[in-house]
Each structure stands twice: as structure tokens, then as C-alpha cells.
Amino acid sequence: AVREAARRSNCGNNLKQMGLALHLFESGFGRLPPGTANNLPPFGTAATNQYGASWMVYILTPLEIEAGSKWSYALNYNSALADGPRTLVGDNASPASPQFSSSRCPSSNFSNKVCTHVPGSMVVDYIAVAGHIDGFGSQAVPSGQIATNTGRGDHARNGVLSYNSRVSFRSITDGLSKTMMVGEVSGPVMSNGVEQDWRPSSRHGFAIGAQGNNNNTESSFTGRAFGTTTIRYRINTRQSFAADTPTLGVCGTNLNNDSCNNHPLTSRHQGGANVVFADGATRFVNETVDDPVLAAFASKSDGQSGGLD
């Protein structure tokens, strides 16, 4: 119990570092990074729509991780050029791809450290919160922010870190201390009675963003929102999810290992999961928290504070 308490504390410290890095980014750019992006301006310098970068790439430099300073936001995530993402974050031919301690929860006991698909980069234990689906916890999503039904699970736009988002702290009207930014996905889900490692980065790694549309808008997104989750389930939901054809990346309301958009926040901790809120504070959110409260935490401007003291 003492060891787990220490691991849980270290896991919370990882999230605190991420929260600080997100604050440094917002201070420098006047907005948070997108949760997942296609690298078109203002998120990068790409000339055309492509698989861009996740929020985790944008904070590599604030986290003082060397790969961040070398990243080319003009290149497709699949690029194998010398300054391309595949070179910086690992390759299937090199199982010793970079492993960042700040992205691994000490309580997580998953054996898979490297993603199963090219480029073989790190699988991480944390995920950005894009918002929640309309009606979760009976909470309606404000008009213009309703999640897009992508066929791979709904992807929200009412949270802090979503597709092509550019949220400033000033725009988080529910209060920074009441709005989630990043949470854990360090625990398993169940399928046919078997524990599954379906962390959203398990197939393509931590760095991939989204292909999305050939513009820089947030609307009408219909793809896989890599690096993010839209709250559809309670924390540590262990229901027996059906595996929706992983090779096709089709998720619907279920899950698989190909970055479905609605992976629940999960952990190996007893009773809940660590979350970093927009004020930079890390809190342990109990898995029994009422759905309306969790929905309020996931939304930045629905007029609900969630009631967490």
C-alpha cells in the first residue's frame, strides 16, 4: 500500500509537469496547443492536409525533451526523412525508441512500451480530454460545440484539447480549477473477460495527430482524434467492450487498439484516476464521481462547475 501510494504520487507529478508545460505553451502563444492537429497553419507549416502532431509533441520543448526542438511541423507524421517524426520518435527497426519517464505512470504494468505500427514510438499512459458527448450525465453540450459522430466514436469540441482547437485560459469560463486538461489511461479495459491494453497510443504512438480536413477549422471532423478522448464512460469503466475491427480503425461506441475516440479514463490505482486541471493542479478523481460532475469537468464553458472543492 505504501509503495502504491508513492507510485500514485509520482503519477500525479507527471501530470503536474504536463500541466506546467501546457501553461508555458499558453503563455507563449496566447492559447493552448491543439489536442490533435493536421499541421496546417497556425498549428504547423504544412502546405496541405496530413497526419500532424498531437498535443504531446507541442509540449516536448517545454518539457525539455530534445526531440521537440527538432520536430518539423511541415512534415507528415509518416515521413521518414532525417528531420521527420519517424526519425525523432522511433522506428520499428529500433525497439529502443525514446521513452519519456514523464509519460509513464509508475503504477502501469503494461508490457507494451512501443506502439505496434510504424513508427514504433512510445505508448503513453495519459490522454487529453476533448470534452464529453452530448447527453453524458444528462448534460447538454452548448450549441456549436456538439461532438462530431466520426464512425470511430464521437469527438467533442466542448473541452480544452480537441481537433484543431486553440483554447485560451481566458475562454475557459467554467473556471480553470473546474476543467480537466489531461487524465490517465494507465489501466486496462475488458473484452470477453480478458484485460486489454487498448490505450489510445498503443497502435500508432504518442506523437501522431489527426488528418482531418484540408483547412484549419475545428468543424466536421470525421477521423481518429489521436491523442485525445471524448468522455462517454465513467472513470475506470471495465465493461466488456466489443472489439470493433481494429484493422479498419472503426470504433463506434466500442473500443479497440486503433485509437478509438472514447477510451475511458483508467488507472491501476484503487478507486479513481489522476487528472490535471486547467489551473495546473493535479487531483485524484474518484471513479464513483457522479456523471453530471464528470461531464462538467470535461467541458470548458457549459456554466457548470462540477462542484469539486
Short mmCIF file of C-alpha atoms in Angstrom, two decimals:
data_model
loop_
_atom_site.label_atom_id
_atom_site.label_comp_id
_atom_site.label_asym_id
_atom_site.label_seq_id
_atom_site.Cartn_x
_atom_site.Cartn_y
_atom_site.Cartn_z
CA ALA A 1 0.00 0.00 0.00
CA VAL A 2 2.87 2.37 0.80
CA ARG A 3 4.58 1.61 -2.49
CA GLU A 4 1.35 2.20 -4.43
CA ALA A 5 0.81 5.49 -2.62
CA ALA A 6 4.26 6.57 -3.79
CA ARG A 7 3.56 5.41 -7.35
CA ARG A 8 0.26 7.26 -7.40
CA SER A 9 2.01 10.41 -6.16
CA ASN A 10 4.68 10.10 -8.86
CA CYS A 11 1.97 9.61 -11.48
CA GLY A 12 0.33 12.81 -10.28
CA ASN A 13 3.68 14.59 -10.51
CA ASN A 14 3.95 13.53 -14.17
CA LEU A 15 0.62 15.20 -14.84
CA LYS A 16 1.73 18.27 -12.92
CA GLN A 17 4.74 18.55 -15.27
CA MET A 18 2.42 18.28 -18.27
CA GLY A 19 0.16 20.92 -16.78
CA LEU A 20 3.12 23.26 -16.31
CA ALA A 21 4.26 22.63 -19.89
CA LEU A 22 0.76 23.42 -21.17
CA HIS A 23 0.79 26.64 -19.14
CA LEU A 24 4.15 27.62 -20.62
CA PHE A 25 2.79 26.98 -24.11
CA GLU A 26 -0.33 29.06 -23.44
CA SER A 27 1.79 31.88 -22.03
CA GLY A 28 3.96 31.92 -25.16
CA PHE A 29 1.24 31.55 -27.80
CA GLY A 30 -1.81 33.02 -26.12
CA ARG A 31 -3.59 29.69 -26.48
CA LEU A 32 -3.16 26.04 -25.61
CA PRO A 33 -1.88 23.63 -28.26
CA PRO A 34 -4.48 21.67 -30.21
CA GLY A 35 -5.32 18.29 -28.75
CA THR A 36 -4.72 16.82 -32.18
CA ALA A 37 -3.94 18.65 -35.42
CA ASN A 38 -3.26 18.36 -39.15
CA ASN A 39 -0.17 20.66 -39.12
CA LEU A 40 -1.76 23.33 -41.28
CA PRO A 41 -1.16 26.91 -40.04
CA PRO A 42 -1.40 28.04 -37.28
CA PHE A 43 -0.56 24.60 -35.89
CA GLY A 44 2.35 23.95 -38.23
CA THR A 45 3.77 24.89 -41.60
CA ALA A 46 2.31 22.12 -43.77
CA ALA A 47 1.09 23.11 -47.22
CA THR A 48 -1.66 20.51 -47.34
CA ASN A 49 -3.75 18.34 -45.04
CA GLN A 50 -1.81 15.48 -43.43
CA TYR A 51 -1.39 13.48 -40.24
CA GLY A 52 0.03 16.13 -37.95
CA ALA A 53 1.08 16.24 -34.33
CA SER A 54 -0.64 15.58 -31.01
CA TRP A 55 -0.67 17.93 -28.04
CA MET A 56 2.19 15.90 -26.56
CA VAL A 57 4.52 16.94 -29.39
CA TYR A 58 3.78 20.64 -28.84
CA ILE A 59 4.90 20.41 -25.21
CA LEU A 60 8.09 18.40 -25.78
CA THR A 61 10.13 21.61 -25.75
CA PRO A 62 8.57 22.99 -22.54
CA LEU A 63 9.22 19.55 -21.01
CA GLU A 64 12.86 19.97 -22.12
CA ILE A 65 12.72 16.83 -24.27
CA GLU A 66 15.22 17.23 -27.09
CA ALA A 67 13.02 15.82 -29.86
CA GLY A 68 10.73 18.83 -29.52
CA SER A 69 13.31 21.31 -30.76
CA LYS A 70 13.98 19.17 -33.84
CA TRP A 71 10.40 18.50 -34.84
CA SER A 72 9.34 19.61 -38.31
CA TYR A 73 5.69 20.70 -38.34
CA ALA A 74 5.80 20.81 -42.15
CA LEU A 75 6.13 17.05 -42.49
CA ASN A 76 3.55 14.29 -42.38
CA TYR A 77 3.72 12.11 -39.26
CA ASN A 78 4.56 9.17 -41.52
CA SER A 79 7.60 10.93 -43.00
CA ALA A 80 10.86 9.00 -42.61
CA LEU A 81 13.09 11.93 -43.63
CA ALA A 82 16.04 12.85 -41.44
CA ASP A 83 14.06 15.56 -39.66
CA GLY A 84 10.77 13.69 -39.92
CA PRO A 85 8.69 12.47 -37.00
CA ARG A 86 9.51 8.81 -37.53
CA THR A 87 13.20 9.51 -37.10
CA LEU A 88 12.68 11.50 -33.92
CA VAL A 89 10.24 9.28 -32.04
CA GLY A 90 11.40 5.82 -33.06
CA ASP A 91 11.22 3.24 -35.79
CA ASN A 92 10.01 -0.34 -35.86
CA ALA A 93 13.57 -1.34 -36.72
CA SER A 94 14.76 0.23 -33.46
CA PRO A 95 12.89 -1.15 -30.43
CA ALA A 96 14.86 1.25 -28.21
CA SER A 97 12.72 4.20 -29.30
CA PRO A 98 12.77 7.17 -26.90
CA GLN A 99 10.94 6.54 -23.62
CA PHE A 100 10.00 9.61 -21.60
CA SER A 101 9.59 8.96 -17.87
CA SER A 102 7.13 11.84 -17.59
CA SER A 103 4.72 9.97 -19.89
CA ARG A 104 4.70 6.69 -17.96
CA CYS A 105 2.64 6.12 -14.82
CA PRO A 106 4.69 4.01 -12.35
CA SER A 107 1.56 2.03 -11.43
CA SER A 108 1.01 0.94 -15.02
CA ASN A 109 2.16 -2.62 -15.61
CA PHE A 110 1.53 -2.89 -19.33
CA SER A 111 4.33 -4.76 -21.07
CA ASN A 112 3.81 -2.91 -24.35
CA LYS A 113 6.12 0.14 -24.32
CA VAL A 114 6.31 0.72 -28.08
CA CYS A 115 3.38 1.05 -30.49
CA THR A 116 2.56 -1.86 -32.77
CA HIS A 117 2.57 0.13 -36.02
CA VAL A 118 5.07 2.37 -37.81
CA PRO A 119 6.98 4.26 -36.49
CA GLY A 120 7.20 2.20 -33.30
CA SER A 121 7.17 5.17 -30.89
CA MET A 122 6.34 5.26 -27.20
CA VAL A 123 2.92 4.24 -25.88
CA VAL A 124 1.92 6.70 -23.15
CA ASP A 125 -0.30 6.48 -20.09
CA TYR A 126 -2.00 9.88 -20.44
CA ILE A 127 -4.61 11.40 -22.73
CA ALA A 128 -6.01 14.87 -23.45
CA VAL A 129 -9.69 15.49 -22.69
CA ALA A 130 -11.56 16.90 -25.70
CA GLY A 131 -14.89 17.24 -23.88
CA HIS A 132 -17.87 14.90 -23.47
CA ILE A 133 -20.58 13.51 -25.70
CA ASP A 134 -23.94 15.29 -25.78
CA GLY A 135 -26.16 13.95 -23.02
CA PHE A 136 -23.47 12.33 -20.87
CA GLY A 137 -24.65 12.74 -17.30
CA SER A 138 -27.77 14.36 -18.78
CA GLN A 139 -25.59 17.36 -19.57
CA ALA A 140 -26.32 19.07 -22.89
CA VAL A 141 -23.39 20.35 -24.92
CA PRO A 142 -23.61 24.05 -25.89
CA SER A 143 -24.75 24.77 -29.43
CA GLY A 144 -21.82 24.82 -31.84
CA GLN A 145 -19.73 22.53 -29.64
CA ILE A 146 -21.58 19.24 -30.05
CA ALA A 147 -19.34 16.24 -30.67
CA THR A 148 -18.96 15.01 -34.24
CA ASN A 149 -20.08 11.44 -34.92
CA THR A 150 -16.99 10.20 -36.72
CA GLY A 151 -17.80 6.49 -37.02
CA ARG A 152 -14.83 5.98 -34.72
CA GLY A 153 -16.61 7.31 -31.69
CA ASP A 154 -17.83 10.86 -31.12
CA HIS A 155 -15.19 13.58 -30.95
CA ALA A 156 -16.06 16.60 -28.80
CA ARG A 157 -15.25 20.30 -29.16
CA ASN A 158 -16.52 21.49 -25.79
CA GLY A 159 -13.34 20.71 -23.85
CA VAL A 160 -9.86 22.17 -23.69
CA LEU A 161 -7.83 19.98 -26.08
CA SER A 162 -9.57 18.78 -29.25
CA TYR A 163 -9.10 18.69 -33.04
CA ASN A 164 -7.51 21.93 -34.27
CA SER A 165 -8.50 23.61 -31.01
CA ARG A 166 -6.99 26.92 -29.92
CA VAL A 167 -8.36 27.44 -26.43
CA SER A 168 -7.04 30.23 -24.23
CA PHE A 169 -7.31 30.16 -20.46
CA ARG A 170 -9.46 33.27 -20.71
CA SER A 171 -12.04 31.33 -22.72
CA ILE A 172 -12.45 28.66 -20.02
CA THR A 173 -15.40 30.35 -18.39
CA ASP A 174 -16.28 27.47 -16.06
CA GLY A 175 -13.06 28.14 -14.14
CA LEU A 176 -9.57 26.71 -14.56
CA SER A 177 -9.80 24.69 -11.35
CA LYS A 178 -13.02 23.02 -12.58
CA THR A 179 -11.94 21.99 -16.09
CA MET A 180 -9.90 18.89 -16.99
CA MET A 181 -7.00 19.02 -19.42
CA VAL A 182 -5.24 15.63 -19.25
CA GLY A 183 -6.00 12.36 -17.46
CA GLU A 184 -4.76 8.83 -17.09
CA VAL A 185 -5.25 5.87 -19.40
CA SER A 186 -2.86 3.65 -17.46
CA GLY A 187 -5.36 0.88 -16.74
CA PRO A 188 -6.94 -1.86 -18.87
CA VAL A 189 -10.40 -2.34 -20.27
CA MET A 190 -12.15 -5.69 -20.57
CA SER A 191 -13.17 -7.56 -23.71
CA ASN A 192 -14.68 -11.04 -23.47
CA GLY A 193 -13.48 -11.30 -19.89
CA VAL A 194 -9.87 -10.54 -20.78
CA GLU A 195 -7.90 -7.43 -19.85
CA GLN A 196 -6.90 -5.45 -22.94
CA ASP A 197 -4.24 -2.80 -23.43
CA TRP A 198 -6.19 -0.52 -25.74
CA ARG A 199 -4.53 2.72 -24.70
CA PRO A 200 -5.19 5.24 -27.50
CA SER A 201 -1.48 5.37 -28.44
CA SER A 202 -0.96 1.59 -28.45
CA ARG A 203 -1.14 1.26 -32.25
CA HIS A 204 0.37 4.49 -33.60
CA GLY A 205 2.26 6.01 -30.69
CA PHE A 206 2.06 9.22 -28.72
CA ALA A 207 3.04 11.75 -31.38
CA ILE A 208 0.51 11.32 -34.17
CA GLY A 209 -2.16 13.98 -34.58
CA ALA A 210 -5.15 13.84 -36.92
CA GLN A 211 -5.54 14.07 -40.66
CA GLY A 212 -8.89 15.79 -40.53
CA ASN A 213 -9.82 18.38 -43.14
CA ASN A 214 -7.79 20.39 -45.64
CA ASN A 215 -8.25 23.57 -43.60
CA ASN A 216 -7.59 24.80 -40.08
CA THR A 217 -11.17 24.73 -38.79
CA GLU A 218 -12.47 22.56 -35.97
CA SER A 219 -15.77 21.55 -37.54
CA SER A 220 -16.89 18.45 -39.47
CA PHE A 221 -14.04 16.28 -38.26
CA THR A 222 -14.64 12.63 -39.19
CA GLY A 223 -11.43 10.79 -38.35
CA ARG A 224 -9.48 9.33 -35.48
CA ALA A 225 -8.66 12.04 -32.96
CA PHE A 226 -5.32 10.61 -31.91
CA GLY A 227 -4.04 11.77 -28.53
CA THR A 228 -7.47 12.74 -27.18
CA THR A 229 -10.55 11.20 -25.65
CA THR A 230 -14.15 12.35 -25.51
CA ILE A 231 -15.82 11.37 -22.24
CA ARG A 232 -18.52 8.77 -22.88
CA TYR A 233 -17.90 6.43 -19.97
CA ARG A 234 -17.24 6.71 -16.25
CA ILE A 235 -13.69 6.57 -14.87
CA ASN A 236 -12.29 3.03 -14.73
CA THR A 237 -15.18 1.59 -16.75
CA ARG A 238 -14.44 -2.12 -17.00
CA GLN A 239 -17.43 -3.19 -19.08
CA SER A 240 -16.72 -5.87 -21.62
CA PHE A 241 -16.12 -3.74 -24.70
CA ALA A 242 -16.53 -5.44 -28.05
CA ALA A 243 -13.50 -5.18 -30.30
CA ASP A 244 -14.58 -3.24 -33.39
CA THR A 245 -12.45 -4.40 -36.34
CA PRO A 246 -9.09 -2.92 -35.25
CA THR A 247 -7.52 -3.22 -38.71
CA LEU A 248 -10.12 -0.84 -40.11
CA GLY A 249 -9.97 1.60 -37.23
CA VAL A 250 -13.76 1.56 -36.85
CA CYS A 251 -14.86 2.05 -33.26
CA GLY A 252 -18.44 3.25 -32.98
CA THR A 253 -19.31 3.12 -29.27
CA ASN A 254 -16.82 0.36 -28.55
CA LEU A 255 -13.03 0.24 -28.40
CA ASN A 256 -10.00 -1.39 -29.98
CA ASN A 257 -6.27 -0.77 -30.21
CA ASP A 258 -6.52 1.70 -33.09
CA SER A 259 -7.23 4.93 -31.19
CA CYS A 260 -10.98 4.96 -30.75
CA ASN A 261 -12.17 8.39 -29.69
CA ASN A 262 -13.96 7.39 -26.45
CA HIS A 263 -11.46 5.46 -24.32
CA PRO A 264 -12.44 5.95 -20.66
CA LEU A 265 -10.02 7.48 -18.19
CA THR A 266 -8.47 4.45 -16.48
CA SER A 267 -5.79 3.64 -13.95
CA ARG A 268 -4.26 0.87 -11.88
CA HIS A 269 -4.86 2.95 -8.75
CA GLN A 270 -7.57 1.91 -6.36
CA GLY A 271 -10.76 3.88 -6.75
CA GLY A 272 -10.04 6.51 -9.38
CA ALA A 273 -7.52 8.25 -11.63
CA ASN A 274 -5.23 11.27 -11.61
CA VAL A 275 -6.24 14.29 -13.68
CA VAL A 276 -4.54 17.65 -14.23
CA PHE A 277 -6.94 20.58 -14.37
CA ALA A 278 -6.53 23.81 -16.30
CA ASP A 279 -5.18 25.63 -13.25
CA GLY A 280 -2.23 23.21 -13.29
CA ALA A 281 -3.31 21.36 -10.15
CA THR A 282 -3.40 17.57 -10.17
CA ARG A 283 -6.28 15.87 -8.39
CA PHE A 284 -7.31 12.27 -7.85
CA VAL A 285 -10.84 11.99 -9.20
CA ASN A 286 -12.86 9.18 -7.67
CA GLU A 287 -14.37 6.65 -10.08
CA THR A 288 -17.71 7.00 -8.26
CA VAL A 289 -17.99 10.68 -9.16
CA ASP A 290 -21.46 11.40 -10.50
CA ASP A 291 -21.77 11.55 -14.29
CA PRO A 292 -23.00 15.18 -14.33
CA VAL A 293 -19.94 16.19 -12.32
CA LEU A 294 -17.56 14.35 -14.66
CA ALA A 295 -19.32 15.96 -17.63
CA ALA A 296 -18.90 19.39 -16.05
CA PHE A 297 -15.19 18.74 -15.54
CA ALA A 298 -14.83 17.80 -19.22
CA SER A 299 -16.48 20.98 -20.53
CA LYS A 300 -14.87 24.42 -20.51
CA SER A 301 -17.93 26.66 -20.86
CA ASP A 302 -21.22 24.98 -20.09
CA GLY A 303 -21.92 27.04 -16.97
CA GLN A 304 -21.44 24.02 -14.71
CA SER A 305 -18.51 23.97 -12.25
CA GLY A 306 -18.69 20.31 -11.24
CA GLY A 307 -18.71 21.10 -7.54
CA LEU A 308 -15.19 19.84 -6.75
CA ASP A 309 -13.75 21.76 -3.78
#
